[in-house]
XYZ file of C-alpha atoms in Angstrom:
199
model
C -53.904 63.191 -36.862
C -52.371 59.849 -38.146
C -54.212 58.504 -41.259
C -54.837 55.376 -39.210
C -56.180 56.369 -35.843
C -59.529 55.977 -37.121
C -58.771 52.208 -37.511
C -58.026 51.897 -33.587
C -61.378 54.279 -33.211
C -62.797 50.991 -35.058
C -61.448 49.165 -32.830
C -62.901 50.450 -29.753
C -66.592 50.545 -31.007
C -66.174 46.852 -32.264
C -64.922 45.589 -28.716
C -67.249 47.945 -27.013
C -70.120 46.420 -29.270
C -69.395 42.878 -28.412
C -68.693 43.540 -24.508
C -71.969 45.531 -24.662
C -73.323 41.885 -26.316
C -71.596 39.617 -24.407
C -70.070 41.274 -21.061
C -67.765 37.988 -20.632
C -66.797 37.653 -24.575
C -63.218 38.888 -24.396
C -62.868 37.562 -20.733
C -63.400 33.654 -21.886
C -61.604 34.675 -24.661
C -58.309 35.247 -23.095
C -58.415 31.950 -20.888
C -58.842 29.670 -23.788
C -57.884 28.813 -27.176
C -59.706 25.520 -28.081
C -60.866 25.494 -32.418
C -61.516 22.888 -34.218
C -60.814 24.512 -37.601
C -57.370 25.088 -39.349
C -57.740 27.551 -42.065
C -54.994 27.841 -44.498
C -56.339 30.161 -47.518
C -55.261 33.059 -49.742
C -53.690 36.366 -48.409
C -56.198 38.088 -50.280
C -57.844 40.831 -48.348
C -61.405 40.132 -49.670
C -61.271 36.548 -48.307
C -61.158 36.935 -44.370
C -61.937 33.311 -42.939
C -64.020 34.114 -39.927
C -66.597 36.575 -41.457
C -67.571 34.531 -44.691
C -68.006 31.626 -42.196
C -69.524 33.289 -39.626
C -67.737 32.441 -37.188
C -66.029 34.503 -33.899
C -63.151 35.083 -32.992
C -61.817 31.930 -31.275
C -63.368 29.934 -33.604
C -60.822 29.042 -36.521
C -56.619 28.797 -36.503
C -55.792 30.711 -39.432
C -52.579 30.775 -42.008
C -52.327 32.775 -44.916
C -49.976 33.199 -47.684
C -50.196 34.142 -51.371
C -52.532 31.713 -53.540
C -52.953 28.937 -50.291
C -49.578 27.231 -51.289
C -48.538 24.395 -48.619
C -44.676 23.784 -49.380
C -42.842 21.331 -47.589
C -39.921 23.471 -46.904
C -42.071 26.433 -45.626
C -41.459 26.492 -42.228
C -44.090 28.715 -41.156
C -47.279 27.073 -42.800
C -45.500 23.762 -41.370
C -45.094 25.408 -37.914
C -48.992 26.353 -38.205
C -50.116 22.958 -39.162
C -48.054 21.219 -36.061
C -49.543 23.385 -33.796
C -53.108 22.868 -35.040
C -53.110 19.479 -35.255
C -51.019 18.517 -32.141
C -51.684 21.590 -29.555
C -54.638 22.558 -30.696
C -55.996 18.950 -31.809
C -58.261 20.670 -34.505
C -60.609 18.521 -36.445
C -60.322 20.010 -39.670
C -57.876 21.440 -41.791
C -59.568 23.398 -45.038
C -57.369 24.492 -47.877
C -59.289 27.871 -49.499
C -58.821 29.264 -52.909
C -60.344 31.847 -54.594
C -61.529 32.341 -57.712
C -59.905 35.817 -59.460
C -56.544 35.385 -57.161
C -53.860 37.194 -58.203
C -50.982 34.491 -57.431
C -52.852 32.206 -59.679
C -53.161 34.733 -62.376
C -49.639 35.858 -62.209
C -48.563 31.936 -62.142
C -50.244 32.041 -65.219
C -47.400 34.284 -67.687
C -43.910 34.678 -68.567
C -43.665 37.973 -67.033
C -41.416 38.408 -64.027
C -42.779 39.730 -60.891
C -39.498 39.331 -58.930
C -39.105 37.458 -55.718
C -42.890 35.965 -55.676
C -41.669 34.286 -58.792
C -40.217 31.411 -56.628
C -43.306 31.040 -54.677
C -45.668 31.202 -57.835
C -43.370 28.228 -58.970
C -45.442 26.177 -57.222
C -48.480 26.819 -59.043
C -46.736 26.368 -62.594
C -46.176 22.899 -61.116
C -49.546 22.296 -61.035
C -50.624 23.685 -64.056
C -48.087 21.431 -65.801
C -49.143 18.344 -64.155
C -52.542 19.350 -65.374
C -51.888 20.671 -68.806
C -54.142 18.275 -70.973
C -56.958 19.223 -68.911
C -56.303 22.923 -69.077
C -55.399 23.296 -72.381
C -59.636 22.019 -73.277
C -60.795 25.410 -71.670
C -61.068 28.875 -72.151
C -59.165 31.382 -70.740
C -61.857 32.127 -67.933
C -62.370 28.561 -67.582
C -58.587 27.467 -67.520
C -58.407 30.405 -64.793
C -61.250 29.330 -62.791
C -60.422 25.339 -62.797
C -56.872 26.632 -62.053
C -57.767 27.947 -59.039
C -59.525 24.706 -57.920
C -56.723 22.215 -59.330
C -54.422 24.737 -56.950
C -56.135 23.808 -54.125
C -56.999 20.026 -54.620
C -52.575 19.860 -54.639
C -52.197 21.867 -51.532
C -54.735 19.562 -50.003
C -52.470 16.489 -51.133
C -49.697 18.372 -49.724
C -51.091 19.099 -46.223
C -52.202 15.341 -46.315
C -48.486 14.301 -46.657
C -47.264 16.203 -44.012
C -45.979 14.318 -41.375
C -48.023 16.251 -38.698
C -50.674 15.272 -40.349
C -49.745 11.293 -41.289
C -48.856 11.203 -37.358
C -51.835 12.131 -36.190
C -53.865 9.375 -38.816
C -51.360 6.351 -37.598
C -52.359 7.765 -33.882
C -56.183 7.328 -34.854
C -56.167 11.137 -34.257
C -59.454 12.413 -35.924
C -58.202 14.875 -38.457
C -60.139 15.817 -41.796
C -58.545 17.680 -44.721
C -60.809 19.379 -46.918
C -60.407 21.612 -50.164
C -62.763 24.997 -50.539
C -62.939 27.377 -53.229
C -64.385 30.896 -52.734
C -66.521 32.999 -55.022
C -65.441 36.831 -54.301
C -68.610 38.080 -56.646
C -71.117 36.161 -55.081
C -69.836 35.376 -51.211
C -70.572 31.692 -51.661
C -67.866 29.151 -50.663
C -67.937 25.563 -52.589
C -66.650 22.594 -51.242
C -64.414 20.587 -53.657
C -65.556 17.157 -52.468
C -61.717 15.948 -51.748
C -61.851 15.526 -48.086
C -59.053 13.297 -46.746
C -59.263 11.683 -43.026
C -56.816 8.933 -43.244
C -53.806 7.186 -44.987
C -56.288 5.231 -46.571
């Protein structure tokens, strides 16, 4: 017996549980693919998008990379974001963080953790353009605001994409929005730095 078979023995009483529900769940399911939610957050595996905002399957687009970086020369987050916003026509685009993440924390040294190093880049970026501000805090504190500041830039950056610009100078309604998420308590926080518009 594999060590995983009890994963696809999961599987089976989750999709038996919502056909048992819902008998035409998975049926609808299949013919359409209509969200109005981009997620883009954190790889992490204690930050799953759909559970913490209750919502089905169906409901939300989702990309996910280490520490919710949006890079302009990341084809695959870019590839995501142009099929959201002009297949899909989502509404919203949110940008989640996490407090404790790991790519943030690792950002944070000298040491070398190898390839990720280029990726965590990025986030040294932002701490720099934000030093003055960290440098007032404690460690925790500087960690925690970290995590915020990381995803107030990636919101920026999905706001300059030009998927996104398009679809603002088409009067396409799309609304990008910055979220941070509290692993010890379950409670996500808005950031209050929505963007809908070149303006």
């Amino acid at each position: 017996m594999s060590d995983i078979d009890h994963l696809f023995e999961q599987n089976k009483q989750w999709a038996q549980k919502i056909t048992s529900d819902q008998p035409e769940f998975f049926d609808q399911l299949s013919k359409q693919q209509t969200p109005e939610y981009l997620w883009i957050g954190c790889s992490d595996s204690r930050v799953p998008a759909n559970q913490l905002l209750g919502l089905p399957p169906g409901e939300i687009f989702v990309h996910r990379n280490i520490a919710n970086v949006v890079v302009h020369t990341d084809l695959n987050c870019l590839s995501v974001i142009q099929y959201a916003v002009e297949v899909l026509k989502v509404k919203h685009i949110f940008v989640c963080g996490h407090y404790g993440c790991g790519g943030v924390a690792a950002s944070m040294t000298d040491a070398q953790h190898g390839l990720i190093d280029n990726w965590l880049r990025h986030i040294k970026d932002v701490q720099r353009f934000n030093k003055d501000e960290l440098e007032r805090l404690s460690d925790q504190e500087r960690f925690n605001r970290l995590c915020e500041l990381n995803v107030i830039e990636q919101v920026k950056n999905v706001a300059n994409t030009t998927m996104v610009q398009n679809a603002w100078n088409d009067d396409q309604p799309v609304t990008v929005h910055g979220f941070i998420y509290d692993i010890q308590n379950g409670i996500l926080k808005n950031l209050e730095v929505s963007v809908s518009g070149n303006e």
